[in-house]
């Protein structure tokens, strides 16, 4: 069983990071009843924008750029971690604006639009940063290995797990302890009610989409050192996010967190036995849960089944 | 033996018991009514009788044959047709096609993928006959979405009729209709009753009292009264269930 | 909004004027492709993708089931064709039959899982299956050649009994694919105007009512899915012949998404011919626009997004609207000689 420990740890870390992705995703689905197929591209976009913030291509040529590059990596990483998600959030808001003509139509159109947006964002990434594999620099302090109990752990993964935990906690505080967060939380459960209570649904939607996108962006920045930085790194994001909201319930905070950890552990454990197929386990899990007549785990018709 | 019977129907959703020990029977050739205030369970009852929900307990019998728990398409083929309160038409299609799809003779050809659907003149005539019955003569090629509300209601009933059912269930057919259209509907049912056994669920009491031979009253998930309109108008339970003024 | 069920006439004809126009354009293509700056192989790709797109639209537009992972069946068809040539024998008919059968089988497996679903669940399941197929194609190196692809797939000659037609040059292969396309167009036109096809459209419009008037809805969805997979498999087999190899990339989410885009942009949601227009538009964008700029796919994607927002009826819908007189009862009568 000792050999399982690193995989369980990996799985747990993955699960916490999935939670970040899934939280943004579930808020969007809950409040807006839109399945954001561009979530993975926004995830990738976050990482690429962070790359450009930490290591701008043009930096060598200007004095400002030179000064910036001279700063310690930790400072630059911190700035990127704080500001790149904001840029992704803006992209999310723009996407929400594009979605507006589809709100009164069948869900297909929203799906198609976010699908198209995913392609557009991916192409923009390809054109802006190239198609090859890149490397996101991280501070030395969190790079490298860490020995514990006779096993080797990655320092970065510990950082990623702790960071994800902190981000999840921040989201929780926002939803539970701020008035606007309460509206969002209510909206995620019942958007009709929020509208009936007189809140500006248009602004709410824009904000939620922005928030969801920003969360995807942060997840991207933190995950690419593990998953690699390529334009299509976001492809394997939407399916686990969907699986997680099917398992955990649409719009539910704890549902998303718990289901994310379960899915992450499932992937981690599969990794122990058939590492090449570990990501596939998510797809197979989705097929098992949703396909073949299953009504999800809760049997209730959700907004997804319109 | 009654044409259609429901015996000891129980239905619950989660912890809520919606129907409790409901017994109903509908005789062939009659117009039967099911009445009750909203939330009383009559809609659920309707859905159970027509196969949308399976009863938790109890039997549903069509001429003695048990149909409870069968999927809707099986029940439809056995001759149970229903119309819907919220209109459920094929909105991208013409008036004629809505009817055509429901004809048993058309359904018999459902496997045919290499013959033309509209080539059979006999089928089209059959569909036209149904349109005549519901008062939509000559409107065959109009898109169903472009019809007036009253005409769509007629088409809605027409789709159910097209199956030449042994029993026809109409779900709140007067919904959204004005006085004149309601009168037309009553006349339609009077015409149809010569060929069909009809069950109407309504909460427009006047309408039901005018057209039905027998009415069952559902309240609090149970049948609290059953009988002819004349008998019911003096029934104290019916009066008490706050159905408003009587005919 | 215009829809498939009302824009297409209730035709009882086997062949319509539009088919003849398409035949004319496609059969004459070798004469004018060169002079306009294009090339023969493009014609082959377009013809093959038309088969793929028309078959796909049976599921997507007509039945209303939105499959985002359809590339899997194109891929399976291609691999089946190639593996047949390598392990069973060099045979055109055998290879294409294998492609169709294999994709039918793959389609049946997926259809069994998805036919009871619709909407978003359906779409996401098709994505998941698509990814599993794609990933398997990459990992099962011993079978598919992995990322390196299945190579050295021959183009077997067409054996017509009295004569053997060689397909190794692009011109004769082009005419062969156009002939296959012609058969597929005629077959699909018949299918969508048959009782079976009208029921599929009824299911798209109102699944619940369809079941309440006596149809076993999931069986029709299953059949539509498998049929559509078979057309994709046929296209895949043709494609394997065209490039003389088979690769996993057609099964990727990216490529599966492209066929969705092509079909929508062309107007597959409202017209039988939408997919045809969509395929032409895509390849023109790829080759003509692509020659001018590296960013052609970005522009195509942006156009797609704009169309979803403002003109989901696609090119065919826009054209129909421009041509159409105000609607009258006469307009929607069934025509026995084909029509708009």
mmCIF file of C-alpha atoms in Angstrom, chain C residues 110-232:
data_model
loop_
_atom_site.group_PDB
_atom_site.id
_atom_site.type_symbol
_atom_site.label_atom_id
_atom_site.label_comp_id
_atom_site.label_asym_id
_atom_site.label_seq_id
_atom_site.Cartn_x
_atom_site.Cartn_y
_atom_site.Cartn_z
ATOM 1 C CA UNK C 110 -21.825 4.422 -28.615
ATOM 2 C CA UNK C 111 -25.482 4.588 -29.644
ATOM 3 C CA UNK C 112 -26.325 2.002 -26.993
ATOM 4 C CA UNK C 113 -24.945 4.373 -24.397
ATOM 5 C CA UNK C 114 -26.369 7.614 -25.731
ATOM 6 C CA UNK C 115 -29.692 6.859 -27.388
ATOM 7 C CA UNK C 116 -31.677 7.279 -24.231
ATOM 8 C CA UNK C 117 -30.253 10.741 -23.800
ATOM 9 C CA UNK C 118 -30.562 14.034 -25.602
ATOM 10 C CA UNK C 119 -29.342 17.592 -25.373
ATOM 11 C CA UNK C 120 -26.288 18.390 -23.327
ATOM 12 C CA UNK C 121 -25.843 14.934 -21.811
ATOM 13 C CA UNK C 122 -25.885 13.471 -25.296
ATOM 14 C CA UNK C 123 -23.371 15.991 -26.588
ATOM 15 C CA UNK C 124 -20.920 15.533 -23.740
ATOM 16 C CA UNK C 125 -21.144 11.761 -23.963
ATOM 17 C CA UNK C 126 -20.269 11.895 -27.642
ATOM 18 C CA UNK C 127 -17.275 14.047 -26.774
ATOM 19 C CA UNK C 128 -16.176 11.541 -24.159
ATOM 20 C CA UNK C 129 -16.502 8.608 -26.552
ATOM 21 C CA UNK C 130 -14.726 10.551 -29.259
ATOM 22 C CA UNK C 131 -11.802 11.147 -26.924
ATOM 23 C CA UNK C 132 -11.665 7.488 -25.935
ATOM 24 C CA UNK C 133 -11.556 6.403 -29.569
ATOM 25 C CA UNK C 134 -8.950 9.011 -30.426
ATOM 26 C CA UNK C 135 -6.790 8.123 -27.465
ATOM 27 C CA UNK C 136 -7.083 4.413 -28.246
ATOM 28 C CA UNK C 137 -6.059 5.022 -31.837
ATOM 29 C CA UNK C 138 -2.932 6.744 -30.580
ATOM 30 C CA UNK C 139 -2.058 4.213 -27.919
ATOM 31 C CA UNK C 140 -2.826 0.971 -29.749
ATOM 32 C CA UNK C 141 0.325 1.292 -31.765
ATOM 33 C CA UNK C 142 0.398 -2.348 -32.818
ATOM 34 C CA UNK C 143 -2.999 -1.988 -34.486
ATOM 35 C CA UNK C 144 -3.140 1.520 -35.813
ATOM 36 C CA UNK C 145 0.440 2.607 -36.007
ATOM 37 C CA UNK C 146 -0.259 5.179 -33.320
ATOM 38 C CA UNK C 147 0.658 8.753 -34.104
ATOM 39 C CA UNK C 148 2.773 7.573 -37.018
ATOM 40 C CA UNK C 149 -0.364 6.348 -38.682
ATOM 41 C CA UNK C 150 -1.331 3.293 -40.659
ATOM 42 C CA UNK C 151 0.712 3.589 -43.831
ATOM 43 C CA UNK C 152 0.913 2.059 -47.278
ATOM 44 C CA UNK C 153 -2.785 1.727 -47.816
ATOM 45 C CA UNK C 154 -3.323 0.886 -51.474
ATOM 46 C CA UNK C 155 -6.001 2.130 -53.790
ATOM 47 C CA UNK C 156 -7.461 -1.114 -55.087
ATOM 48 C CA UNK C 157 -8.788 -1.109 -58.613
ATOM 49 C CA UNK C 158 -12.488 -0.956 -59.276
ATOM 50 C CA UNK C 159 -13.506 -4.324 -60.663
ATOM 51 C CA UNK C 160 -16.528 -3.894 -62.926
ATOM 52 C CA UNK C 161 -16.469 -7.439 -64.264
ATOM 53 C CA UNK C 162 -15.688 -6.630 -67.858
ATOM 54 C CA UNK C 163 -13.101 -4.022 -67.045
ATOM 55 C CA UNK C 164 -10.804 -3.075 -64.212
ATOM 56 C CA UNK C 165 -10.607 0.637 -63.548
ATOM 57 C CA UNK C 166 -7.450 1.715 -61.875
ATOM 58 C CA UNK C 167 -7.868 4.405 -59.245
ATOM 59 C CA UNK C 168 -4.270 5.202 -58.572
ATOM 60 C CA UNK C 169 -4.330 8.533 -60.334
ATOM 61 C CA UNK C 170 -6.245 11.372 -58.736
ATOM 62 C CA UNK C 171 -8.507 11.979 -61.706
ATOM 63 C CA UNK C 172 -10.049 8.524 -61.840
ATOM 64 C CA UNK C 173 -10.172 8.347 -58.058
ATOM 65 C CA UNK C 174 -11.961 11.667 -58.068
ATOM 66 C CA UNK C 175 -14.664 10.359 -60.396
ATOM 67 C CA UNK C 176 -15.015 7.302 -58.230
ATOM 68 C CA UNK C 177 -15.601 9.395 -55.108
ATOM 69 C CA UNK C 178 -18.066 11.574 -56.999
ATOM 70 C CA UNK C 179 -19.961 8.443 -58.022
ATOM 71 C CA UNK C 180 -20.067 7.323 -54.386
ATOM 72 C CA UNK C 181 -21.157 10.811 -53.380
ATOM 73 C CA UNK C 182 -23.932 10.674 -55.950
ATOM 74 C CA UNK C 183 -25.257 7.418 -54.568
ATOM 75 C CA UNK C 184 -25.076 8.769 -51.022
ATOM 76 C CA UNK C 185 -26.916 11.952 -51.969
ATOM 77 C CA UNK C 186 -29.725 10.036 -53.631
ATOM 78 C CA UNK C 187 -29.958 7.603 -50.729
ATOM 79 C CA UNK C 188 -29.949 10.294 -48.064
ATOM 80 C CA UNK C 189 -32.508 12.413 -49.889
ATOM 81 C CA UNK C 190 -34.780 9.416 -50.007
ATOM 82 C CA UNK C 191 -34.176 8.613 -46.363
ATOM 83 C CA UNK C 192 -35.039 12.064 -45.059
ATOM 84 C CA UNK C 193 -38.234 12.138 -47.085
ATOM 85 C CA UNK C 194 -39.297 8.635 -46.112
ATOM 86 C CA UNK C 195 -41.568 7.726 -43.216
ATOM 87 C CA UNK C 196 -38.452 6.840 -41.225
ATOM 88 C CA UNK C 197 -36.906 10.205 -41.983
ATOM 89 C CA UNK C 198 -40.055 12.143 -41.124
ATOM 90 C CA UNK C 199 -40.235 10.329 -37.813
ATOM 91 C CA UNK C 200 -36.647 11.311 -37.075
ATOM 92 C CA UNK C 201 -37.648 14.899 -37.666
ATOM 93 C CA UNK C 202 -40.688 14.493 -35.451
ATOM 94 C CA UNK C 203 -38.370 13.246 -32.731
ATOM 95 C CA UNK C 204 -36.227 16.326 -33.173
ATOM 96 C CA UNK C 205 -39.247 18.576 -32.806
ATOM 97 C CA UNK C 206 -40.979 16.898 -29.920
ATOM 98 C CA UNK C 207 -39.556 13.717 -28.523
ATOM 99 C CA UNK C 208 -42.237 13.331 -25.903
ATOM 100 C CA UNK C 209 -45.139 13.654 -28.309
ATOM 101 C CA UNK C 210 -43.476 11.238 -30.678
ATOM 102 C CA UNK C 211 -43.430 8.616 -27.966
ATOM 103 C CA UNK C 212 -47.014 9.370 -26.983
ATOM 104 C CA UNK C 213 -48.184 8.725 -30.525
ATOM 105 C CA UNK C 214 -46.598 5.334 -30.462
ATOM 106 C CA UNK C 215 -42.975 5.546 -31.568
ATOM 107 C CA UNK C 216 -40.095 3.823 -29.787
ATOM 108 C CA UNK C 217 -38.004 6.928 -29.775
ATOM 109 C CA UNK C 218 -34.721 5.473 -28.567
ATOM 110 C CA UNK C 219 -34.720 2.917 -31.406
ATOM 111 C CA UNK C 220 -34.981 5.671 -33.970
ATOM 112 C CA UNK C 221 -32.226 7.637 -32.301
ATOM 113 C CA UNK C 222 -30.104 4.508 -32.251
ATOM 114 C CA UNK C 223 -30.761 3.855 -35.944
ATOM 115 C CA UNK C 224 -30.029 7.457 -36.908
ATOM 116 C CA UNK C 225 -26.771 7.347 -34.989
ATOM 117 C CA UNK C 226 -25.607 4.100 -36.554
ATOM 118 C CA UNK C 227 -26.593 5.166 -40.076
ATOM 119 C CA UNK C 228 -24.778 8.425 -39.647
ATOM 120 C CA UNK C 229 -21.721 6.576 -38.353
ATOM 121 C CA UNK C 230 -21.826 4.310 -41.395
ATOM 122 C CA UNK C 231 -21.722 7.235 -43.786
ATOM 123 C CA UNK C 232 -18.809 8.620 -41.792
#
